[in-house]
Short mmCIF file of C-alpha atoms and ligand atoms in Angstrom, two decimals:
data_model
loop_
_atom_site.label_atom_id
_atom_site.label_comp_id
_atom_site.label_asym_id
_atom_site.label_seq_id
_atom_site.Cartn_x
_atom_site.Cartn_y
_atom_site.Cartn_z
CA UNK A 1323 27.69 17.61 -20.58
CA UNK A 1324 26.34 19.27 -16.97
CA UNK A 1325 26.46 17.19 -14.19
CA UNK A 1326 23.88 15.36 -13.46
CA UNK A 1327 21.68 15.53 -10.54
CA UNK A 1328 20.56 12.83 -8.29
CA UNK A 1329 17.48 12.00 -6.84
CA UNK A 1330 17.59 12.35 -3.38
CA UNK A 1331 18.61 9.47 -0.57
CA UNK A 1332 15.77 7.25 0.10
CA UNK A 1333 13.23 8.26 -2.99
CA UNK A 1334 12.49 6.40 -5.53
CA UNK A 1335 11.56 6.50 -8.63
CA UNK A 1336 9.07 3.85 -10.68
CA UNK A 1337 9.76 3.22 -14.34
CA UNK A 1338 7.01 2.52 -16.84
CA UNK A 1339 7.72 -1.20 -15.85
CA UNK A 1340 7.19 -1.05 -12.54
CA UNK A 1341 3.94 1.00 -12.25
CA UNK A 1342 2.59 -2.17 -14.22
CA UNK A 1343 2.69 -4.06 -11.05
CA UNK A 1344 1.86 -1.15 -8.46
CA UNK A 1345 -1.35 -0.53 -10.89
CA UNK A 1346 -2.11 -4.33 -10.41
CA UNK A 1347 -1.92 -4.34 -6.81
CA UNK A 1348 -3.85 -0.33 -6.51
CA UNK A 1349 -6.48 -2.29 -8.65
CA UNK A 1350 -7.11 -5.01 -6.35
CA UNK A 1351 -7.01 -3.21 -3.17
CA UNK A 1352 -9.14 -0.94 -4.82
CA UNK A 1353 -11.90 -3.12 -5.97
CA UNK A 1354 -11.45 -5.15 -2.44
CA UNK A 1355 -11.86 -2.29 -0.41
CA UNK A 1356 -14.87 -0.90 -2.50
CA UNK A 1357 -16.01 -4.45 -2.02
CA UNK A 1358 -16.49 -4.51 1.21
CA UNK A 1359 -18.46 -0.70 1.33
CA UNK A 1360 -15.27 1.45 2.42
CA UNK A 1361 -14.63 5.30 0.69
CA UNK A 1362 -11.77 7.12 -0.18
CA UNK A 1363 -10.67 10.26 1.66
CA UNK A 1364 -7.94 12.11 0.20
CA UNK A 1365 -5.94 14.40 2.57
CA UNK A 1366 -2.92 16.69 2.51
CA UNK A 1367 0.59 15.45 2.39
CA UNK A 1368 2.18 18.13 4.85
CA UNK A 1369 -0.15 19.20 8.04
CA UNK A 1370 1.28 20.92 11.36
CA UNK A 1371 3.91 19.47 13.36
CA UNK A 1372 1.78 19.82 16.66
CA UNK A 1373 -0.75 17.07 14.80
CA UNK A 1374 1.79 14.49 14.87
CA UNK A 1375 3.53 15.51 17.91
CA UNK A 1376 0.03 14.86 19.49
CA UNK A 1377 -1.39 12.29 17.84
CA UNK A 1378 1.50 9.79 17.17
CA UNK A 1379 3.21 10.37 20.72
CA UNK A 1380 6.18 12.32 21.93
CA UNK A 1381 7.72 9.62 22.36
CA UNK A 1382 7.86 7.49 19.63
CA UNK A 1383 10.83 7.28 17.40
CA UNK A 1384 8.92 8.61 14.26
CA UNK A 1385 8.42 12.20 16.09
CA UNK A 1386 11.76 11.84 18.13
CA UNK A 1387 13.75 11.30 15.03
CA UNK A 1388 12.12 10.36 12.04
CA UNK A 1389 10.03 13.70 10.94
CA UNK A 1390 11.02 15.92 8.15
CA UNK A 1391 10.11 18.99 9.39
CA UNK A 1392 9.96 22.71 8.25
CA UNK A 1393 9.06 26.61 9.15
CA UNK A 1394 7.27 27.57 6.50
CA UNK A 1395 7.27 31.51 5.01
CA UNK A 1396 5.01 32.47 7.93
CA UNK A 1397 6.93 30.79 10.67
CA UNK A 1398 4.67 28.20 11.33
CA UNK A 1399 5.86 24.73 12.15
CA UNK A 1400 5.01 22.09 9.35
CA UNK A 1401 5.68 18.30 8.38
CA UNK A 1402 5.33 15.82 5.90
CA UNK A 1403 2.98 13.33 7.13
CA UNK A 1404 5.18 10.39 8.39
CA UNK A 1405 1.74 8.07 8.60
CA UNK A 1406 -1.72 8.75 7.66
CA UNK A 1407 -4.23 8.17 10.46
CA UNK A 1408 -3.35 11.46 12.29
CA UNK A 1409 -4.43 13.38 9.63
CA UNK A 1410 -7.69 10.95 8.71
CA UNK A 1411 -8.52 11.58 12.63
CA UNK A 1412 -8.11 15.51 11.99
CA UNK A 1413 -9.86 15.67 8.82
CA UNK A 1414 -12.97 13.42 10.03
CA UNK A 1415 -13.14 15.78 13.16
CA UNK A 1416 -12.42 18.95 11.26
CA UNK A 1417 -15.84 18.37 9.06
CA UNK A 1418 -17.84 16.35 11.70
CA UNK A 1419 -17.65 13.40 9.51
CA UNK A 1420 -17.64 10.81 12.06
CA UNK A 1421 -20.06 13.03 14.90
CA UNK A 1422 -22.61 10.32 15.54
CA UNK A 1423 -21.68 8.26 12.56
CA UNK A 1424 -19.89 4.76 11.45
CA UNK A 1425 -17.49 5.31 8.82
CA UNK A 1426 -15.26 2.98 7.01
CA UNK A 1427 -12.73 5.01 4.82
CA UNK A 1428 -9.42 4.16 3.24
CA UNK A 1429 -6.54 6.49 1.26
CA UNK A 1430 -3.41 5.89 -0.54
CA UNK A 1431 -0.56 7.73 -1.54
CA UNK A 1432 3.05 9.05 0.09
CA UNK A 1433 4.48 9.65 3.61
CA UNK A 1434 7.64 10.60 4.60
CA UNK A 1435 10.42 8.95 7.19
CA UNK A 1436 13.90 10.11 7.54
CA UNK A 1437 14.89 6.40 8.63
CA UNK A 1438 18.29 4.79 6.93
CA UNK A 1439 16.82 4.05 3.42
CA UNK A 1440 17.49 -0.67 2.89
CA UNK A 1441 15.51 -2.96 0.91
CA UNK A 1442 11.68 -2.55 2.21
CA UNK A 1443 12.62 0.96 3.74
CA UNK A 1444 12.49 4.18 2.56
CA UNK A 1445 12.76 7.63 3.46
CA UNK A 1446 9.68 8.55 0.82
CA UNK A 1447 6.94 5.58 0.53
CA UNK A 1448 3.75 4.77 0.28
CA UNK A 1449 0.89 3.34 2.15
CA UNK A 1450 -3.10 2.11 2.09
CA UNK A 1451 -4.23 3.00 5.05
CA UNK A 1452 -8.03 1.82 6.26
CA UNK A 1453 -9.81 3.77 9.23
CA UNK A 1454 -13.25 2.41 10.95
CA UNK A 1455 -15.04 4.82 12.91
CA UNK A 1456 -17.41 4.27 15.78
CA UNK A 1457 -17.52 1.06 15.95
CA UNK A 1458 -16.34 -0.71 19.77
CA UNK A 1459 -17.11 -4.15 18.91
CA UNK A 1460 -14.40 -6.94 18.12
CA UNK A 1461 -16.32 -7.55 14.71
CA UNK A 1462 -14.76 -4.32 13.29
CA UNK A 1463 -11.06 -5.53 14.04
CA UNK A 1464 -11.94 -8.75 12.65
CA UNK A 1465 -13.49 -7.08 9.34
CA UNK A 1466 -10.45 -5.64 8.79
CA UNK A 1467 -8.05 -8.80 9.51
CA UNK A 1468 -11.03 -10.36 6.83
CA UNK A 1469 -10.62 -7.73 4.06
CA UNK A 1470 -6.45 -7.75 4.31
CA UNK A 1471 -6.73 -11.86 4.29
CA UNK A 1472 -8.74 -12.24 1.21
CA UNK A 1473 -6.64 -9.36 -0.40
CA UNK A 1474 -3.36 -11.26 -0.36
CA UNK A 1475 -5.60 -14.11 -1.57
CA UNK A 1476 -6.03 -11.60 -4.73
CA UNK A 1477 -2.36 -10.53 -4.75
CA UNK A 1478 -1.56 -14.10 -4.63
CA UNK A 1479 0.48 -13.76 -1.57
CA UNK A 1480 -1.91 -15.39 1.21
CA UNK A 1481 0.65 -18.30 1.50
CA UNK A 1482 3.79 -15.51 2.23
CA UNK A 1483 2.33 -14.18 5.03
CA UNK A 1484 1.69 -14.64 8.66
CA UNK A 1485 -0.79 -12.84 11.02
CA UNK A 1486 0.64 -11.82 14.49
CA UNK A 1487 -2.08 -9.81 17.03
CA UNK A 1488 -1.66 -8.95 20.49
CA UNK A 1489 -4.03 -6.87 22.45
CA UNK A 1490 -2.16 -3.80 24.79
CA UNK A 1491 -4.85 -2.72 26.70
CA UNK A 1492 -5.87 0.48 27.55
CA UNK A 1493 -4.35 3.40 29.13
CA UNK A 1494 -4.84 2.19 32.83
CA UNK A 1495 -3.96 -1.26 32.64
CA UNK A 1496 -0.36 -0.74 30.70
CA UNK A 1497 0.08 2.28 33.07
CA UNK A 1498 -0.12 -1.00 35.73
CA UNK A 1499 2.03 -3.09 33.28
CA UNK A 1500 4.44 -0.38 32.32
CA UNK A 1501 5.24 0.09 36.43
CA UNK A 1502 5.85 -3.60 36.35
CA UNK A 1503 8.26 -3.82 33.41
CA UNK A 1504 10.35 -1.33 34.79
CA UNK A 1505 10.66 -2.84 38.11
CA UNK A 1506 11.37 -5.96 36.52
CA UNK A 1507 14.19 -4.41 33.79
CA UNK A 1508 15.77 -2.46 36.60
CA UNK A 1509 16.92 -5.92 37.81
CA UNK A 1510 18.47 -6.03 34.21
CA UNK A 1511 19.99 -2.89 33.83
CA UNK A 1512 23.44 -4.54 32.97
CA UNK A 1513 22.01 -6.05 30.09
CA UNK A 1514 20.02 -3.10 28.75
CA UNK A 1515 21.77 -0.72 25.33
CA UNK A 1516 21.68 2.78 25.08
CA UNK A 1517 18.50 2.57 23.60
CA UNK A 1518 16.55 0.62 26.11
CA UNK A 1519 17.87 2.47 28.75
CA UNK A 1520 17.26 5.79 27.27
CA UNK A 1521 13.23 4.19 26.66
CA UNK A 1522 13.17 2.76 30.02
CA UNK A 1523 12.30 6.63 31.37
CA UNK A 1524 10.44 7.67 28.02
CA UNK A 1525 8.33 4.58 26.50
CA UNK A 1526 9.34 1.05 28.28
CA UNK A 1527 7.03 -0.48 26.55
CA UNK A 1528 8.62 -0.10 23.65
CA UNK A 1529 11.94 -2.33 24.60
CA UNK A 1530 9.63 -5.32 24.07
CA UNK A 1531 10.21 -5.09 21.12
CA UNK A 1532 13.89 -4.45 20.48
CA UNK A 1533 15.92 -6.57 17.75
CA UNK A 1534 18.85 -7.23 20.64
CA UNK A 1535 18.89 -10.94 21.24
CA UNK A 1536 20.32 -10.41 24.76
CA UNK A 1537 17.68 -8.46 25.75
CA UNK A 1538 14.61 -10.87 24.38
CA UNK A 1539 15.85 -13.88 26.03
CA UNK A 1540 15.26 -12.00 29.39
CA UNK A 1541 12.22 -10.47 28.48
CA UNK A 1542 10.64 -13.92 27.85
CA UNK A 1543 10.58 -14.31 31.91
CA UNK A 1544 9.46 -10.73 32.09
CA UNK A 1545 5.65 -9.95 33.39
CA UNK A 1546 3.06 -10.47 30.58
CA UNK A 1547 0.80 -8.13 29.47
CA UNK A 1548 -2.12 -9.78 29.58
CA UNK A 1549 -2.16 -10.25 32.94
CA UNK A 1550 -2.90 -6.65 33.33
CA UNK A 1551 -5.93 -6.29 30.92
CA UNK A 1552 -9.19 -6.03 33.21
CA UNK A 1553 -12.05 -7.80 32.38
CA UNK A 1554 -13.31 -5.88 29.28
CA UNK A 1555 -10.51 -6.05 27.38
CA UNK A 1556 -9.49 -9.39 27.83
CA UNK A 1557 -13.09 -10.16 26.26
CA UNK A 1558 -12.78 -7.65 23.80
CA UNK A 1559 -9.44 -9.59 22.63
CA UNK A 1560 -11.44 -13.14 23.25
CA UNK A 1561 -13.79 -12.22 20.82
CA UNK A 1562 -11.77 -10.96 18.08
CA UNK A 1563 -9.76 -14.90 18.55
CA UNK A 1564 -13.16 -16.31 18.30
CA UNK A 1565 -13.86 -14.67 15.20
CA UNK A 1566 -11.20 -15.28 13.62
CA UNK A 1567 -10.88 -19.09 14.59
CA UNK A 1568 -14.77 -19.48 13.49
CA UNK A 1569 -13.63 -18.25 10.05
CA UNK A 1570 -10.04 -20.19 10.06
CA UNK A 1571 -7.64 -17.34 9.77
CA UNK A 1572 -4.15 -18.34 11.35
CA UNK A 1573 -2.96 -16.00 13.47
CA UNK A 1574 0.07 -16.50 16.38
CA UNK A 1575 -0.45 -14.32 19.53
CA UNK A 1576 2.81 -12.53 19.96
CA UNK A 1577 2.75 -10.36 23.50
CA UNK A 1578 5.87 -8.63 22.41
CA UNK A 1579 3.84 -7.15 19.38
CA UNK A 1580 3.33 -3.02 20.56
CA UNK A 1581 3.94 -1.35 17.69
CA UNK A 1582 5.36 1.91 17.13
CA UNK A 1583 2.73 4.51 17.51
CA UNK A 1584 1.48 5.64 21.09
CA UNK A 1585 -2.24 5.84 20.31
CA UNK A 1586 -3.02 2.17 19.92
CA UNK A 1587 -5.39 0.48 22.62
CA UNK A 1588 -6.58 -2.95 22.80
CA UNK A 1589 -5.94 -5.07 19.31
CA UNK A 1590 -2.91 -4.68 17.15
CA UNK A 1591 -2.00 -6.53 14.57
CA UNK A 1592 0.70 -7.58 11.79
CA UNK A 1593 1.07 -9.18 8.83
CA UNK A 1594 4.88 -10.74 8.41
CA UNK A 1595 6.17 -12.39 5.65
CA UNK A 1596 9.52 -13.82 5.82
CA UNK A 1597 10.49 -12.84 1.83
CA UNK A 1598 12.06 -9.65 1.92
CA UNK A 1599 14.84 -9.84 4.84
CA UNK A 1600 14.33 -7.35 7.98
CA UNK A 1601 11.93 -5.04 6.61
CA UNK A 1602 8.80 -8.13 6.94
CA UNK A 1603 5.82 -6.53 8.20
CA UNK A 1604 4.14 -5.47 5.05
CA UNK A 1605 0.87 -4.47 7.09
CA UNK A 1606 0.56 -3.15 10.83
CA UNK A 1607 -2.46 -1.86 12.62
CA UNK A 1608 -4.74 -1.55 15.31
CA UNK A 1609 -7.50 0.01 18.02
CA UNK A 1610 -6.97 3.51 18.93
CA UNK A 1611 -10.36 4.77 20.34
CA UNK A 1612 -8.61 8.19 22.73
CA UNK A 1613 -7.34 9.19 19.43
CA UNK A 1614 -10.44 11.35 17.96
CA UNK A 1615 -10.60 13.20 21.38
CA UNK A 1616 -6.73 13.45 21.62
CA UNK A 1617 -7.39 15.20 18.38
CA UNK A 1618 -10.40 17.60 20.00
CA UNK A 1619 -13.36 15.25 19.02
CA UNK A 1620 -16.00 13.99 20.71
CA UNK A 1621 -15.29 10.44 21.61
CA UNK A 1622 -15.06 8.22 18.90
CA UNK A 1623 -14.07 4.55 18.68
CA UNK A 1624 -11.43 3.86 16.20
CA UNK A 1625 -9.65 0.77 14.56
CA UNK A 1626 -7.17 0.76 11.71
CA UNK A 1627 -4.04 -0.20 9.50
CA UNK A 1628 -1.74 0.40 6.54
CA UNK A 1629 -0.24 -1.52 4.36
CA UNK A 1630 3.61 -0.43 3.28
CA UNK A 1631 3.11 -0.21 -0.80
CA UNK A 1632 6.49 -0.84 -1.62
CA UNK A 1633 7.19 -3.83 0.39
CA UNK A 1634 3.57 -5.24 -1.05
CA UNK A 1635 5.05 -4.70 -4.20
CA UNK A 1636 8.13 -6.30 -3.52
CA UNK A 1637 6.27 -9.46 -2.33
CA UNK A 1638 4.16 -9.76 -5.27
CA UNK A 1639 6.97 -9.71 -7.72
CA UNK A 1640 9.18 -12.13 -5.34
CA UNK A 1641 6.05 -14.50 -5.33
CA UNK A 1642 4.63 -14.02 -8.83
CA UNK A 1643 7.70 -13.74 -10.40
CA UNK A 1644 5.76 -15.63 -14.03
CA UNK A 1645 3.49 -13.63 -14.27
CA UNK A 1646 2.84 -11.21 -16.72
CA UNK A 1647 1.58 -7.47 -15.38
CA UNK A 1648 2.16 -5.76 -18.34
CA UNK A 1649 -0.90 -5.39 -20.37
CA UNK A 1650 0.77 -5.89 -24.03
CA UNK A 1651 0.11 -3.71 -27.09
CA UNK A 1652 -2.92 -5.19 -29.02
CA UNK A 1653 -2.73 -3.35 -32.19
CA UNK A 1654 0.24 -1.70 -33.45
CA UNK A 1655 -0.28 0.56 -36.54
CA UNK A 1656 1.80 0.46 -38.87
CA UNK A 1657 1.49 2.92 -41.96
CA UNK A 1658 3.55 4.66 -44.77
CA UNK A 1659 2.19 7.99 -46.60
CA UNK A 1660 0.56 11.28 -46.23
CA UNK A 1661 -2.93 9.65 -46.81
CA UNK A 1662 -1.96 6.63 -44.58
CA UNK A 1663 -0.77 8.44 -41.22
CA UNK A 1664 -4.20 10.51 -41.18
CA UNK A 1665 -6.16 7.15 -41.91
CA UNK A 1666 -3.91 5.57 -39.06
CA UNK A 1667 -5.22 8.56 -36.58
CA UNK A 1668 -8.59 8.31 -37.30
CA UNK A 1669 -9.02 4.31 -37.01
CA UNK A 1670 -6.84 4.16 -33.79
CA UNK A 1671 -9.78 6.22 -32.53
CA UNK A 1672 -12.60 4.71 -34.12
CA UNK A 1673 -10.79 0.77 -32.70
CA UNK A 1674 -10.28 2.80 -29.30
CA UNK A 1675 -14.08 4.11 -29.07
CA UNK A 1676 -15.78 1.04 -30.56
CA UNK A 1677 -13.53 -1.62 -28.03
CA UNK A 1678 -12.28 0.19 -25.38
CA UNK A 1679 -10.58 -2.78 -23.63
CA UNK A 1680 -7.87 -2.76 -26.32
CA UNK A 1681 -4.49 -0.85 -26.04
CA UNK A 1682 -3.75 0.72 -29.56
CA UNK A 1683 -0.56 1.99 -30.13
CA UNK A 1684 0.44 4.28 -33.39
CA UNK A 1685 3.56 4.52 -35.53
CA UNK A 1686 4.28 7.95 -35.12
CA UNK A 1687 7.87 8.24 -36.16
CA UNK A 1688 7.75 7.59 -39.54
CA UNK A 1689 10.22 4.59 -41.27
CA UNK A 1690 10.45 1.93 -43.43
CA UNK A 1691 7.75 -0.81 -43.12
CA UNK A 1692 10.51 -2.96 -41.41
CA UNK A 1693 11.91 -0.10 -38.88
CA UNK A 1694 8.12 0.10 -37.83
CA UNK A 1695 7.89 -4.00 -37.80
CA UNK A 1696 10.78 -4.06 -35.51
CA UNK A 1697 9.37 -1.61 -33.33
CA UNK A 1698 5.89 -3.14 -33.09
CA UNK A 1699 7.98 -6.68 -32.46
CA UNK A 1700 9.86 -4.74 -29.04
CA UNK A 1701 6.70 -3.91 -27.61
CA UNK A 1702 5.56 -7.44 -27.63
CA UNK A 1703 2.42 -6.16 -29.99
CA UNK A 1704 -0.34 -9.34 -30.88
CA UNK A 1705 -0.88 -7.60 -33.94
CA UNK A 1706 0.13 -4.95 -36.69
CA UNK A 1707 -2.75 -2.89 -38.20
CA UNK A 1708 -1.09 -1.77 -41.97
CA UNK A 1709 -1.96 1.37 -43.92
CA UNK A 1710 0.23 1.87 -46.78
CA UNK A 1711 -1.07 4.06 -50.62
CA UNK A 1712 -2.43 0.40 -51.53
CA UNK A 1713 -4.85 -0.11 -48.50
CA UNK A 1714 -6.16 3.60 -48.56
CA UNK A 1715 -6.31 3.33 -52.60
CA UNK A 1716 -8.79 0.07 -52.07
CA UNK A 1717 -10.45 1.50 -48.60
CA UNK A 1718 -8.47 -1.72 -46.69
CA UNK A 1719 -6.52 -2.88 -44.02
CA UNK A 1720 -3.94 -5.14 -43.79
CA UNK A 1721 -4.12 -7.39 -40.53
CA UNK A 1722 -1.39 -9.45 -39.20
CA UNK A 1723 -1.22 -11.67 -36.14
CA UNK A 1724 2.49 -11.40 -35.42
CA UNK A 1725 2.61 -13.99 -32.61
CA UNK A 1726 1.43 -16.66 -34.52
CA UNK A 1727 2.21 -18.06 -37.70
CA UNK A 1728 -0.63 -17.39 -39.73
CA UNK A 1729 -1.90 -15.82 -42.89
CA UNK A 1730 -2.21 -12.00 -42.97
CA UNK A 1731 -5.58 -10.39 -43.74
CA UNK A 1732 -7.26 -7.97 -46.01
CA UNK A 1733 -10.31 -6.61 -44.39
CA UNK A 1734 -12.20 -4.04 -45.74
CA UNK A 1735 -12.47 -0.18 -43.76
CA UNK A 1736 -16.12 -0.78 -42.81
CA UNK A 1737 -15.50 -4.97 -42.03
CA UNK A 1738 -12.67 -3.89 -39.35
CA UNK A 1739 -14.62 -3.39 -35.67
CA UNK A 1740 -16.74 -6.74 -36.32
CA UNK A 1741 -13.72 -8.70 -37.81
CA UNK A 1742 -11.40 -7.09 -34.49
CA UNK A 1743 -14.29 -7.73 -32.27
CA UNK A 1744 -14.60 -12.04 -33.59
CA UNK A 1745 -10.86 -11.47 -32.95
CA UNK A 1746 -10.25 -10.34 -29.42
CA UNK A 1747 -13.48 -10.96 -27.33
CA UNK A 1748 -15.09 -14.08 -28.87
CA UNK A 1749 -13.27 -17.33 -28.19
P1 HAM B 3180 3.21 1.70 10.60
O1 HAM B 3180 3.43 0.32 11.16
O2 HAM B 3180 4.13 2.76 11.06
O3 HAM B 3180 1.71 2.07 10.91
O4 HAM B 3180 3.28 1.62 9.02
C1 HAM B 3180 2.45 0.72 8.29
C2 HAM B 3180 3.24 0.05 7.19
O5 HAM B 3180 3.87 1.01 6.36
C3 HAM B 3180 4.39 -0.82 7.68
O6 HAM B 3180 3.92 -2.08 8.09
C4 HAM B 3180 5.26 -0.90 6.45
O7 HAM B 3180 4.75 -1.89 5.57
C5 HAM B 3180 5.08 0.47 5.82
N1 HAM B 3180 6.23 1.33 6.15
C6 HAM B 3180 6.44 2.03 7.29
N2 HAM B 3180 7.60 2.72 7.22
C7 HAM B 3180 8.13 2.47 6.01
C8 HAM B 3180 9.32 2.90 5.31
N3 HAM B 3180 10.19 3.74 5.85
N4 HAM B 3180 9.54 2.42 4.05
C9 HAM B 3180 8.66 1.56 3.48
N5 HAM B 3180 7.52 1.14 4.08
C10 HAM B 3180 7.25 1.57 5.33
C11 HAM B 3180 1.13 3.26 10.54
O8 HAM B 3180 1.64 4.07 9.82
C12 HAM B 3180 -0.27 3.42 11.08
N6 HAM B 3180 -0.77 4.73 10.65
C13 HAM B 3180 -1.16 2.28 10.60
C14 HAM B 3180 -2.56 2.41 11.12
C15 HAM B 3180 -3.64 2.91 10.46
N7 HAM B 3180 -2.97 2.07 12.33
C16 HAM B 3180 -4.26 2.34 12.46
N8 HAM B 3180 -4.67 2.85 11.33
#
């Protein structure tokens, strides 16, 4: 036998099993997002370097160290989009979509991290991202914090989760709180690791929110940030608590919570659950109103998040682990015979037309009656459908319920829709 090859470190890939739930969830955030007026944009999964060198920040660890990155054929500097707002932004300011205009748009599919692939975090994964354009008001924030809540209401995770906002500003007052943190952590530098020291010249703000327990327990007397919000934004972040309180969603006020992209401003937000070890935050987002210009558009007011796939996922099977995604078989056909297998096609059809809802499955692999029994019992089927020389002799079907104990049934060619119909969608 050849060797086998291996999918590479940190993909995955999703058996017929699992898409069962991932189509579950897409369906609910699908219908929820539609819900509430929001369209889909689709964009490219690879765009140019620069976009995310600009747009996400120099800085930040997904640019510094997390990009896969490529020359293409012409020599042209390209990556696979780490995160999806960057490329939103350049789309919606590419075809003037958002010149003069509120938008609310969403999109789903891969991005790309080179991180060190653990449970909740991998090096290919996927996202729903939501973008609001235009909009400076609080309500915006707080319609998305809305929409996310009664989502995990759907996905029956609302009781998993946590909400954790902040607000950091914008670019003048953390300039104000970044020279303060400094000061203050140079009286620290003993305690500091490589990494906060190395992000004490490049992104400060960032230690806040290192995992070293040394280093929180001084940071909690360290200056707070919103002491250096001016008088806007502290009533900016006022009004998205008052919101929120007026329509009872829990949140905790964390003013370590920065996140890890450098276009945020004012509100950012996460939701945490404590299910699935150290990767947690199964949603992050936030105001980012310099990016459109950053990005060479006029300026815009933005406010977003995405929601890691996976780790969603992950959460509803830890938390629904009863239920039952997978839409069973109805109707299993079952038939013996020349005659009998071109019957089978054409009333798998005519069941599939006439009642769409049902999921008919053929025997197409020929077999004794009892190989195809078996095989109709392994895929959980309600029912077996039965063409044999007999039935197409005496234009019948044979019907069985095999889940319960009951009586089979002949039913006659032209009786079957009504008599399926009484069967599956009355009572
Ligand atoms: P982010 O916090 O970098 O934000 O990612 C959002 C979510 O994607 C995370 O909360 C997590 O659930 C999931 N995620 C991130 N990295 C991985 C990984 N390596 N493996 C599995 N899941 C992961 C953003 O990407 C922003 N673009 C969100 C946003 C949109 N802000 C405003 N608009």
């Amino acid at each position: 036998m050849a060797k086998k090859i291996q999918a590479l470190r940190g993909m995955n890939d999703f058996s017929t099993l699992d898409t069962v739930v991932w189509q579950w969830v897409e369906s609910n955030i699908r219908k929820t997002l539609s819900s509430y007026g929001y369209g889909e944009v689709r964009n490219p999964i690879i765009e140019s370097t620069a976009l995310f060198k600009r747009g996400v920040g120099e800085a930040t660890d997904i640019v510094e160290k997390e990009m896969f990155t490529f020359t293409n054929r012409d020599g042209e500097l390209i990556t696979l989009r780490p995160e999806g707002t960057a490329g939103c932004v350049r789309s919606a300011v590419e075809h003037g979509w958002i010149y003069n205009n509120e938008q609310r748009m969403w999109y789903m599919g891969p991005m790309f991290r080179y991180e060190r692939p653990q449970k909740g975090r991998y090096r290919q994964f996927h996202q729903c991202g939501v973008e609001v354009f235009g909009i400076n008001d609080a309500s915006a924030d707080a319609e998305l914090i809305l929409l996310t809540a009664n989502l995990w209401k759907k996905l029956g995770i609302d009781k998993a989760v946590h909400l954790e906002i902040n607000s950091i500003g914008g670019q003048e007052s953390r300039q104000k709180y970044r020279d303060a943190l400094v000061t203050f952590l140079e009286q620290h530098l003993d305690i500091l690791d490589e990494d906060c020291k190395r992000r004490l010249t490049t992104n400060p703000i960032r230690i806040l929110d290192t995992k070293n327990q040394d280093i929180q327990a001084v940071l909690n007397n360290a200056p707070k940030l919103h002491d250096f919000l001016n008088e806007e934004e502290k009533s900016h972040f006022a009004e998205l608590c008052n919101i929120l309180d007026s329509l009872n969603i829990s949140y905790t006020i964390n003013q370590k919570l920065v996140r890890g992209l450098d276009y945020y401003n004012k509100t950012v937000f996460e939701w945490i659950t404590s299910e699935l070890g150290a990767q947690g935050t199964i949603c992050g987002g936030g105001r980012y109103d310099g990016l459109v210009e950053l990005l060479g558009g006029h300026s815009c007011a933005g406010v977003g998040f995405a929601m890691g796939m996976e780790r969603l996922v992950l959460l509803v099977q830890a938390v629904n682990s009863d239920k039952d995604f997978a839409n069973a078989i109805d109707i299993y056909v079952v038939n013996q015979g020349d005659k009998a297998k071109i019957k089978a096609f054409e009333l798998s059809d005519i069941i599939r037309n006439n009642l769409p809802k049902l999921r008919v499955m053929q025997h197409t692999s020929g077999g004794s009656f009892k190989k195809q029994f078996k095989r109709a019992d392994k895929l959980n089927a309600k029912f077996a459908l039965v063409l044999g020389d007999n039935e197409i002799e005496n234009s019948e079907v044979i019907l069985k319920d095999l889940q319960n104990n009951v009586d089979q049934m002949n039913i006659k060619e032209d009786q079957l829709i009504e008599t399926l119909q009484n069967i599956f969608y009355k009572g």
